[in-house]
Amino acid sequence: MRYFLVALFLLSTLQARELILTGTVISNNQKMIPARYMGYVKKVHFEVGDEVKREDTLFELESAEFDILESQADLALEQAKLMLDVYKTRLNVFKKRKNRLERKRKKIPAFDFRSNMEDLNENIEDITASIESAQVLVEQASEKSKQFATIAGYLKVKAPNDGIVVERRIQVGDMVAPGMLTMILVDMNHLEIEAEVAESDLKYVRRHQVVEVKIPSLNYRASGYIKAIVPSANPMAHTFKIRVHFEKTNDMIFPGMYAKVMVDLKNKL
């Protein structure tokens, strides 16, 4: 009996030297993918569980109104460029006439020379002013066209980073509005463990403290460190959240898995 009590005491002493916290595996890089333009869903390229790479097109939108406005903007730009070219051509014609007139100056009467020269200069000034106005129109039409090119980028929604689609809220034919949540993307390469520490045990943990991590379902063990202690207590349970960083070396670790965090108390007691 005495040996049993001694063994029990030693076991309780060993357990007291280790603080065991329960937690959950989470992703430190979860993206909510919203729509940035109003329109109907044309294509959806990925399903729930599919792996995506950065810049992959997740889904596409179509909008008849946008197509009309884009065509109008492109047409206005082409017309402005055509008008500018016409004015430049006319300017070159009048400059050539002016050069020919100057070469024939000695062969024509002075009055006729001055009169023709004044007409040519007036025409050149008018066309120069028209060219400046046409250049302004080209710049404005070009900016308008660039705006629609930007909107065209909104119609193809791309993945901001590598990850896995964990939720999809749209189907082909659905109408979406700006800001509407369409997909949730989880980065599987930046996983952490979120655990809760009782207020009475908070004195045993600190930032950058090395801890042991265990995922029982996979019989997985690894070392990690406390990345952050969230300074916001749960008023009902009087617990604080901590984030534990660990290196993922098993492809079967997923967000939502049950995990344990073991804090060594040898140097704390």
PDB file of N, CA and C in Angstrom, residues 192-193 206-213 222-228 242-247 261:
ATOM      1  N   GLU A 192      -1.845  26.887 -37.499  1.00  0.00           N
ATOM      2  CA  GLU A 192      -1.512  27.147 -36.107  1.00  0.00           C
ATOM      3  C   GLU A 192      -2.507  26.419 -35.224  1.00  0.00           C
ATOM      4  N   ILE A 193      -2.233  26.417 -33.941  1.00  0.00           N
ATOM      5  CA  ILE A 193      -3.153  25.830 -32.975  1.00  0.00           C
ATOM      6  C   ILE A 193      -3.646  26.938 -32.057  1.00  0.00           C
ATOM      7  N   ARG A 206       4.091  32.261 -21.737  1.00  0.00           N
ATOM      8  CA  ARG A 206       4.619  33.548 -22.199  1.00  0.00           C
ATOM      9  C   ARG A 206       4.877  33.449 -23.693  1.00  0.00           C
ATOM     10  N   ARG A 207       4.977  34.567 -24.342  1.00  0.00           N
ATOM     11  CA  ARG A 207       5.240  34.583 -25.788  1.00  0.00           C
ATOM     12  C   ARG A 207       6.606  33.987 -26.083  1.00  0.00           C
ATOM     13  N   HIS A 208       6.698  33.294 -27.230  1.00  0.00           N
ATOM     14  CA  HIS A 208       7.921  32.654 -27.721  1.00  0.00           C
ATOM     15  C   HIS A 208       8.368  31.482 -26.855  1.00  0.00           C
ATOM     16  N   GLN A 209       7.530  31.062 -25.929  1.00  0.00           N
ATOM     17  CA  GLN A 209       7.863  29.898 -25.105  1.00  0.00           C
ATOM     18  C   GLN A 209       7.725  28.623 -25.931  1.00  0.00           C
ATOM     19  N   VAL A 210       8.719  27.758 -25.852  1.00  0.00           N
ATOM     20  CA  VAL A 210       8.701  26.500 -26.600  1.00  0.00           C
ATOM     21  C   VAL A 210       7.752  25.522 -25.913  1.00  0.00           C
ATOM     22  N   VAL A 211       6.894  24.890 -26.703  1.00  0.00           N
ATOM     23  CA  VAL A 211       5.930  23.927 -26.175  1.00  0.00           C
ATOM     24  C   VAL A 211       5.922  22.698 -27.073  1.00  0.00           C
ATOM     25  N   GLU A 212       5.248  21.654 -26.597  1.00  0.00           N
ATOM     26  CA  GLU A 212       5.092  20.444 -27.396  1.00  0.00           C
ATOM     27  C   GLU A 212       3.657  20.373 -27.904  1.00  0.00           C
ATOM     28  N   VAL A 213       3.523  20.008 -29.154  1.00  0.00           N
ATOM     29  CA  VAL A 213       2.222  19.948 -29.808  1.00  0.00           C
ATOM     30  C   VAL A 213       1.895  18.490 -30.128  1.00  0.00           C
ATOM     31  N   ALA A 222       5.058  17.278 -32.340  1.00  0.00           N
ATOM     32  CA  ALA A 222       6.010  18.248 -32.881  1.00  0.00           C
ATOM     33  C   ALA A 222       6.252  19.315 -31.827  1.00  0.00           C
ATOM     34  N   SER A 223       7.296  20.056 -32.023  1.00  0.00           N
ATOM     35  CA  SER A 223       7.577  21.178 -31.133  1.00  0.00           C
ATOM     36  C   SER A 223       7.091  22.467 -31.792  1.00  0.00           C
ATOM     37  N   GLY A 224       6.750  23.416 -30.978  1.00  0.00           N
ATOM     38  CA  GLY A 224       6.299  24.714 -31.473  1.00  0.00           C
ATOM     39  C   GLY A 224       6.594  25.791 -30.451  1.00  0.00           C
ATOM     40  N   TYR A 225       6.025  26.961 -30.686  1.00  0.00           N
ATOM     41  CA  TYR A 225       6.202  28.033 -29.702  1.00  0.00           C
ATOM     42  C   TYR A 225       4.940  28.878 -29.652  1.00  0.00           C
ATOM     43  N   ILE A 226       4.739  29.524 -28.521  1.00  0.00           N
ATOM     44  CA  ILE A 226       3.559  30.362 -28.340  1.00  0.00           C
ATOM     45  C   ILE A 226       3.774  31.665 -29.104  1.00  0.00           C
ATOM     46  N   LYS A 227       2.996  31.836 -30.140  1.00  0.00           N
ATOM     47  CA  LYS A 227       3.152  33.001 -31.011  1.00  0.00           C
ATOM     48  C   LYS A 227       2.493  34.238 -30.417  1.00  0.00           C
ATOM     49  N   ALA A 228       1.353  34.052 -29.786  1.00  0.00           N
ATOM     50  CA  ALA A 228       0.631  35.211 -29.249  1.00  0.00           C
ATOM     51  C   ALA A 228      -0.259  34.773 -28.102  1.00  0.00           C
ATOM     52  N   ILE A 242      -4.569  31.491 -26.783  1.00  0.00           N
ATOM     53  CA  ILE A 242      -3.179  31.588 -27.221  1.00  0.00           C
ATOM     54  C   ILE A 242      -3.080  30.987 -28.615  1.00  0.00           C
ATOM     55  N   ARG A 243      -2.122  31.469 -29.384  1.00  0.00           N
ATOM     56  CA  ARG A 243      -1.839  30.932 -30.714  1.00  0.00           C
ATOM     57  C   ARG A 243      -0.467  30.266 -30.666  1.00  0.00           C
ATOM     58  N   VAL A 244      -0.423  29.016 -31.115  1.00  0.00           N
ATOM     59  CA  VAL A 244       0.826  28.252 -31.105  1.00  0.00           C
ATOM     60  C   VAL A 244       1.237  27.965 -32.543  1.00  0.00           C
ATOM     61  N   HIS A 245       2.444  28.366 -32.873  1.00  0.00           N
ATOM     62  CA  HIS A 245       2.992  28.100 -34.215  1.00  0.00           C
ATOM     63  C   HIS A 245       3.752  26.786 -34.188  1.00  0.00           C
ATOM     64  N   PHE A 246       3.574  25.981 -35.231  1.00  0.00           N
ATOM     65  CA  PHE A 246       4.324  24.732 -35.362  1.00  0.00           C
ATOM     66  C   PHE A 246       4.571  24.471 -36.838  1.00  0.00           C
ATOM     67  N   GLU A 247       5.586  23.671 -37.105  1.00  0.00           N
ATOM     68  CA  GLU A 247       5.926  23.335 -38.480  1.00  0.00           C
ATOM     69  C   GLU A 247       5.108  22.122 -38.920  1.00  0.00           C
ATOM     70  N   VAL A 261      -1.671  20.990 -26.410  1.00  0.00           N
ATOM     71  CA  VAL A 261      -0.445  21.763 -26.240  1.00  0.00           C
ATOM     72  C   VAL A 261       0.084  21.478 -24.840  1.00  0.00           C
TER      73      VAL A 261
END
